[in-house]
Short mmCIF file of C-alpha atoms and ligand atoms in Angstrom, two decimals:
data_model
loop_
_atom_site.label_atom_id
_atom_site.label_comp_id
_atom_site.label_asym_id
_atom_site.label_seq_id
_atom_site.Cartn_x
_atom_site.Cartn_y
_atom_site.Cartn_z
CA GLU Z 270 123.33 123.11 20.79
CA MET Z 271 125.45 120.87 23.03
CA ASN Z 272 125.12 123.43 25.76
CA ARG Z 273 121.36 123.39 25.47
CA ILE Z 274 121.22 119.59 25.63
CA THR Z 275 123.49 119.53 28.70
CA THR Z 276 121.39 122.15 30.43
CA GLU Z 277 118.20 120.24 29.66
CA ARG Z 278 119.66 117.01 31.04
CA LEU Z 279 120.80 118.72 34.23
CA ASP Z 280 117.36 120.22 34.59
CA ILE Z 281 115.69 116.83 34.16
CA GLU Z 282 118.14 115.23 36.57
CA ARG Z 283 117.48 117.84 39.24
CA LYS Z 284 113.69 117.46 38.91
CA LEU Z 285 113.86 113.68 38.68
CA ARG Z 286 115.48 113.48 42.12
CA HIS Z 287 112.21 114.76 43.59
CA ALA Z 288 109.79 113.01 41.26
CA LEU Z 289 109.31 109.94 43.45
CA THR Z 290 108.95 111.70 46.79
CA ARG Z 291 106.55 114.23 45.27
CA ASN Z 292 104.39 111.48 43.77
CA GLU Z 293 104.85 112.73 40.22
CA LEU Z 294 105.31 109.27 38.72
CA THR Z 295 102.43 107.04 37.73
CA LEU Z 296 102.07 103.85 35.76
CA CYS Z 297 99.93 103.14 32.79
CA PHE Z 298 99.23 99.72 31.40
CA GLN Z 299 99.04 98.39 27.85
CA PRO Z 300 97.23 95.09 27.28
CA GLN Z 301 98.75 92.17 25.37
CA PHE Z 302 96.63 89.60 23.54
CA GLY Z 303 96.76 86.12 22.09
CA ALA Z 304 97.12 86.59 18.31
CA GLN Z 305 94.58 83.84 17.60
CA SER Z 306 92.26 84.04 20.60
CA ALA Z 307 92.25 87.85 20.90
CA GLN Z 308 92.04 87.22 24.69
CA PRO Z 309 94.20 89.32 27.04
CA THR Z 310 97.35 87.43 28.09
CA GLY Z 311 99.08 90.22 30.01
CA VAL Z 312 99.74 93.91 30.42
CA GLU Z 313 102.93 95.92 30.20
CA ALA Z 314 103.52 98.57 32.86
CA LEU Z 315 104.85 101.84 31.40
CA VAL Z 316 106.00 104.67 33.63
CA ARG Z 317 104.72 108.24 33.20
CA TRP Z 318 106.09 111.43 34.73
CA LEU Z 319 103.68 114.27 35.24
CA HIS Z 320 105.72 117.31 36.27
CA PRO Z 321 103.68 120.10 37.93
CA THR Z 322 104.96 122.83 35.58
CA ASP Z 323 106.54 120.98 32.61
CA GLY Z 324 103.56 118.67 32.16
CA LEU Z 325 103.90 115.12 30.87
CA ILE Z 326 107.51 114.09 30.22
CA ALA Z 327 107.92 111.01 28.01
CA PRO Z 328 109.94 108.04 29.33
CA ASP Z 329 112.31 108.29 26.37
CA ARG Z 330 113.37 111.69 27.74
CA PHE Z 331 113.90 110.78 31.37
CA ILE Z 332 114.67 107.04 31.53
CA PRO Z 333 118.12 107.51 29.93
CA VAL Z 334 118.90 110.26 32.48
CA ALA Z 335 117.62 108.03 35.28
CA GLU Z 336 119.89 105.22 34.04
CA GLU Z 337 123.01 107.40 33.82
CA THR Z 338 122.54 108.89 37.26
CA GLY Z 339 121.48 105.68 38.99
CA ILE Z 340 118.10 107.17 39.95
CA ILE Z 341 116.64 104.30 37.89
CA VAL Z 342 117.31 101.91 40.78
CA GLU Z 343 114.87 103.71 43.04
CA ILE Z 344 112.36 104.39 40.25
CA GLY Z 345 112.60 100.78 39.07
CA GLU Z 346 111.87 99.44 42.54
CA TRP Z 347 108.83 101.69 42.81
CA VAL Z 348 107.63 100.56 39.35
CA LEU Z 349 108.03 96.88 40.26
CA LEU Z 350 106.15 97.18 43.55
CA THR Z 351 103.39 99.39 42.15
CA ALA Z 352 102.84 97.17 39.09
CA CYS Z 353 102.69 93.97 41.16
CA ARG Z 354 100.31 95.58 43.67
CA GLU Z 355 98.00 96.72 40.85
CA MET Z 356 97.73 93.26 39.30
CA LYS Z 357 97.07 91.73 42.72
CA ARG Z 358 94.37 94.34 43.36
CA TRP Z 359 92.75 93.67 39.97
CA ILE Z 360 92.72 89.92 40.61
CA ASP Z 361 91.16 90.50 44.03
CA ALA Z 362 88.55 92.66 42.29
CA GLY Z 363 87.60 89.82 39.92
CA LEU Z 364 90.06 89.82 37.01
CA LYS Z 365 91.16 86.43 35.74
CA PRO Z 366 94.92 86.36 36.48
CA ILE Z 367 97.19 87.51 33.64
CA ARG Z 368 100.88 88.45 33.44
CA MET Z 369 102.20 91.81 34.55
CA ALA Z 370 105.24 92.73 32.43
CA VAL Z 371 107.69 95.24 33.92
CA ASN Z 372 110.59 96.91 32.11
CA VAL Z 373 113.90 96.53 33.91
CA SER Z 374 117.02 98.37 32.82
CA ALA Z 375 120.57 96.99 32.67
CA ARG Z 376 121.62 99.05 35.65
CA GLN Z 377 118.91 97.53 37.86
CA LEU Z 378 119.68 94.01 36.70
CA ARG Z 379 123.38 94.39 37.55
CA ARG Z 380 122.67 95.25 41.20
CA ARG Z 381 123.83 92.56 43.62
CA ASP Z 382 120.48 92.68 45.39
CA PHE Z 383 118.18 92.65 42.35
CA CYS Z 384 116.83 89.13 42.95
CA GLU Z 385 116.20 89.95 46.63
CA THR Z 386 114.38 93.11 45.58
CA VAL Z 387 112.12 91.10 43.27
CA ALA Z 388 111.52 88.47 45.95
CA GLY Z 389 110.64 91.23 48.44
CA VAL Z 390 108.23 92.86 46.00
CA LEU Z 391 106.45 89.54 45.43
CA VAL Z 392 106.03 89.00 49.16
CA GLU Z 393 104.93 92.58 49.80
CA SER Z 394 102.42 92.63 46.95
CA GLY Z 395 101.20 89.05 47.31
CA LEU Z 396 101.44 88.51 43.54
CA PRO Z 397 102.34 84.93 42.51
CA ALA Z 398 105.82 84.90 40.91
CA GLU Z 399 104.47 83.29 37.70
CA LEU Z 400 102.43 86.42 37.02
CA LEU Z 401 105.46 88.71 36.97
CA GLU Z 402 107.34 89.02 33.70
CA ILE Z 403 110.58 90.98 33.56
CA GLU Z 404 111.24 92.71 30.21
CA ILE Z 405 114.91 93.30 29.50
CA THR Z 406 116.26 94.67 26.26
CA GLU Z 407 118.41 92.51 24.05
CA SER Z 408 121.27 95.01 24.29
CA SER Z 409 121.25 95.07 28.10
CA VAL Z 410 121.45 91.28 28.49
CA MET Z 411 124.15 91.05 25.83
CA GLU Z 412 126.23 93.78 27.56
CA ASN Z 413 127.52 91.14 29.93
CA PRO Z 414 125.86 87.81 29.12
CA GLU Z 415 127.76 85.71 31.70
CA GLU Z 416 126.63 87.97 34.51
CA ALA Z 417 123.09 88.18 33.12
CA ILE Z 418 122.74 84.37 32.96
CA VAL Z 419 123.36 83.99 36.70
CA ILE Z 420 120.77 86.64 37.59
CA LEU Z 421 118.17 85.52 35.06
CA GLN Z 422 118.47 81.88 36.08
CA ARG Z 423 117.92 82.86 39.72
CA LEU Z 424 114.81 84.80 38.73
CA GLY Z 425 113.66 81.84 36.63
CA ARG Z 426 114.01 79.49 39.60
CA MET Z 427 111.84 81.89 41.61
CA GLY Z 428 109.14 81.38 38.97
CA VAL Z 429 109.40 84.85 37.41
CA THR Z 430 109.18 84.85 33.61
CA LEU Z 431 111.43 86.73 31.21
CA ALA Z 432 110.88 88.59 27.94
CA ILE Z 433 113.66 89.88 25.71
CA ASP Z 434 112.57 93.35 24.61
CA ASP Z 435 113.48 95.22 21.40
CA PHE Z 436 114.60 91.96 19.86
CA GLY Z 437 116.43 92.41 16.57
CA THR Z 438 117.71 95.91 17.30
CA GLY Z 439 120.93 94.76 19.02
CA TYR Z 440 123.31 91.88 18.59
CA SER Z 441 122.41 88.54 20.10
CA SER Z 442 124.67 85.60 20.48
CA LEU Z 443 122.37 82.68 19.72
CA ALA Z 444 124.61 80.49 21.90
CA TYR Z 445 123.75 82.68 24.90
CA LEU Z 446 120.12 83.05 23.96
CA LYS Z 447 119.73 79.31 24.48
CA LEU Z 448 121.11 79.58 28.02
CA PHE Z 449 118.76 82.32 29.20
CA PRO Z 450 115.50 81.12 30.75
CA ILE Z 451 113.44 83.16 28.27
CA ASP Z 452 109.67 82.88 27.85
CA HIS Z 453 109.05 85.56 25.24
CA LEU Z 454 110.96 87.26 22.46
CA LYS Z 455 109.49 90.67 21.77
CA ILE Z 456 109.72 91.88 18.18
CA ASP Z 457 110.60 95.55 18.25
CA ARG Z 458 107.97 97.97 16.98
CA SER Z 459 110.42 99.38 14.42
CA PHE Z 460 110.10 96.11 12.45
CA VAL Z 461 106.34 95.94 12.82
CA ALA Z 462 105.79 99.52 11.62
CA ASP Z 463 106.87 98.78 8.06
CA ILE Z 464 106.24 95.05 7.95
CA GLU Z 465 103.84 95.34 5.01
CA HIS Z 466 106.14 97.35 2.76
CA ASP Z 467 109.74 96.86 3.83
CA LEU Z 468 110.91 93.41 2.87
CA ASN Z 469 113.91 93.56 5.20
CA ASP Z 470 111.74 94.39 8.20
CA ARG Z 471 109.35 91.63 7.23
CA ALA Z 472 112.22 89.14 6.90
CA ILE Z 473 113.52 90.08 10.35
CA ALA Z 474 110.08 89.84 11.98
CA LEU Z 475 109.21 86.51 10.39
CA GLY Z 476 112.74 85.23 10.97
CA THR Z 477 112.40 86.10 14.67
CA ILE Z 478 109.16 84.10 14.86
CA ALA Z 479 110.85 81.07 13.27
CA LEU Z 480 113.91 81.40 15.51
CA ALA Z 481 111.82 81.76 18.65
CA HIS Z 482 109.68 78.76 17.83
CA SER Z 483 112.65 76.55 17.09
CA LEU Z 484 114.06 77.53 20.50
CA GLY Z 485 110.71 76.74 22.11
CA LEU Z 486 109.91 80.40 22.92
CA ASN Z 487 106.78 82.49 22.42
CA VAL Z 488 106.88 85.63 20.29
CA ILE Z 489 105.09 88.85 21.02
CA ALA Z 490 104.95 91.68 18.49
CA GLU Z 491 104.71 95.24 19.81
CA GLY Z 492 103.51 98.36 18.04
CA VAL Z 493 100.75 96.63 16.06
CA GLU Z 494 98.65 99.47 14.65
CA THR Z 495 96.78 98.05 11.64
CA GLU Z 496 94.67 95.04 10.71
CA ASP Z 497 97.11 94.25 7.89
CA GLN Z 498 100.07 94.12 10.26
CA LEU Z 499 98.06 91.87 12.58
CA GLU Z 500 97.06 89.53 9.76
CA LEU Z 501 100.64 89.21 8.50
CA LEU Z 502 101.93 88.43 11.98
CA ARG Z 503 99.09 86.06 12.85
CA SER Z 504 99.26 84.07 9.63
CA ASN Z 505 102.98 83.63 10.21
CA GLY Z 506 102.50 82.16 13.67
CA CYS Z 507 103.18 85.14 15.95
CA ASP Z 508 101.82 84.14 19.36
CA GLU Z 509 100.91 87.44 20.99
CA VAL Z 510 100.38 91.05 19.98
CA GLN Z 511 100.35 94.49 21.60
CA GLY Z 512 99.72 97.89 20.09
CA TYR Z 513 97.40 100.81 19.41
CA LEU Z 514 95.18 98.60 17.22
CA PHE Z 515 93.95 96.97 20.43
CA SER Z 516 94.62 99.61 23.04
CA LYS Z 517 96.87 102.53 23.93
CA PRO Z 518 98.49 102.43 27.38
CA LEU Z 519 95.68 103.10 29.91
CA ASN Z 520 95.59 104.42 33.45
CA SER Z 521 94.93 101.89 36.18
CA ALA Z 522 91.15 102.29 36.38
CA ALA Z 523 90.72 102.23 32.60
CA ALA Z 524 93.03 99.21 32.25
CA PHE Z 525 91.07 97.27 34.86
CA ALA Z 526 87.74 98.13 33.20
CA PHE Z 527 89.10 97.20 29.76
CA LEU Z 528 90.55 93.89 30.90
CA HIS Z 529 87.71 92.92 33.19
CA ALA Z 530 85.16 93.41 30.39
CA ARG Z 531 87.12 90.92 28.26
CA HIS Z 532 88.52 88.62 30.89
CA PRO Z 533 86.47 88.27 34.09
CA ALA Z 534 87.27 85.41 36.46
CA GLU Z 535 84.75 82.56 36.10
P1 C2E D 271 109.23 99.80 25.23
O1 C2E D 271 109.48 98.92 26.41
O2 C2E D 271 109.62 99.29 23.90
O3 C2E D 271 107.68 100.15 25.32
C1 C2E D 271 106.81 100.20 24.22
C2 C2E D 271 106.58 101.63 23.80
O4 C2E D 271 105.81 101.61 22.59
C3 C2E D 271 105.75 102.43 24.79
O5 C2E D 271 106.19 103.79 24.74
C4 C2E D 271 104.34 102.32 24.20
O6 C2E D 271 103.48 103.37 24.59
C5 C2E D 271 104.64 102.39 22.73
N1 C2E D 271 103.62 101.77 21.90
C6 C2E D 271 102.73 100.80 22.24
N2 C2E D 271 101.93 100.46 21.23
C7 C2E D 271 102.31 101.22 20.18
C8 C2E D 271 101.86 101.33 18.82
O7 C2E D 271 100.95 100.63 18.37
N3 C2E D 271 102.50 102.23 18.03
C9 C2E D 271 103.52 103.01 18.49
N4 C2E D 271 104.07 103.89 17.64
N5 C2E D 271 103.98 102.94 19.75
C10 C2E D 271 103.38 102.04 20.59
P2 C2E D 271 106.49 104.58 26.08
O8 C2E D 271 105.47 104.25 27.11
O9 C2E D 271 106.70 106.00 25.68
O10 C2E D 271 107.87 103.97 26.59
C11 C2E D 271 109.05 104.17 25.88
C12 C2E D 271 110.19 103.36 26.48
O11 C2E D 271 110.51 103.82 27.80
C13 C2E D 271 109.84 101.88 26.66
O12 C2E D 271 109.96 101.23 25.44
C14 C2E D 271 110.88 101.48 27.69
O13 C2E D 271 112.13 101.23 27.07
C15 C2E D 271 111.01 102.72 28.55
N6 C2E D 271 110.21 102.55 29.78
C16 C2E D 271 108.91 102.80 30.00
N7 C2E D 271 108.56 102.50 31.27
C17 C2E D 271 109.68 102.02 31.88
C18 C2E D 271 109.99 101.53 33.20
O14 C2E D 271 109.14 101.44 34.08
N8 C2E D 271 111.28 101.13 33.42
C19 C2E D 271 112.26 101.19 32.47
N9 C2E D 271 113.48 100.78 32.77
N10 C2E D 271 112.00 101.63 31.22
C20 C2E D 271 110.73 102.05 30.93
CA1 CA D 272 109.01 96.90 26.99
CA1 CA D 273 110.33 97.59 22.64
#
């Protein structure tokens, strides 16, 4: 079994090295909404790998390999630039400006030149910094909080916003949390899935909302699939929501059409 897993990883690694140059990666986009207004507030860019013979490979299968091998740095840069360019293109085509949220892994964040990379991407794409939101998981910022603070504060000064992803699944030092220039806490979908029936999950989700609000942060819940989950979150003050109830991740053309129909520029 271990042999099989090792062989599969090596196989993915070998193919991943060519994925970018062979244009096998694409982005899809999942809208985010105000919980009260039901208006789009942003979209999250999610990478997809369409391999010519293996077909669609899920990010959960290749992102960890990309992180271990360092290939994530190159992929991450491509994701950032492509996502920012798309939002700029949509705005130019008549979409009222909304946030573009991009997932960034610990390994990218730790690079000396990460802030320069982001600055370069903003210049190259022409997207205003305020419209870029970096999503970083709780566990990756808490890996080395002192180092993360310096980088995140630099990004904050550039005007880029920050969301803490998968909140509640790792360990957070609340003392550090206060020092990060965070805009959104993102409640992990594992807590939302069972929020109606599992009292522990509900306590964590509602506790996160209370914590975020007392720190002056917005909360976004991901993985919202049912009206009941939405109602529970909304009535407890959750600010924004994202999930299959509203939309699955969409390709660029479908995302633009979906958003533009709900959110045209005046
Ligand atoms: P994530 O950042 O937590 O992304 C949310 C995941 O939940 C996405 O899976 C999305 O398709 C899925 N999702 C959205 N709404 C629902 C829902 O209502 N129900 C359920 N069950 N799932 C929902 P996806 O696209 O497969 O991405 C998986 C993970 O891969 C992401 O988790 C993120 O950690 C990573 N990832 C994706 N794109 C990138 C990227 O460009 N860079 C990096 N570093 N990581 C990425
Ligand atoms: Ca995310
Ligand atoms: Ca998440």
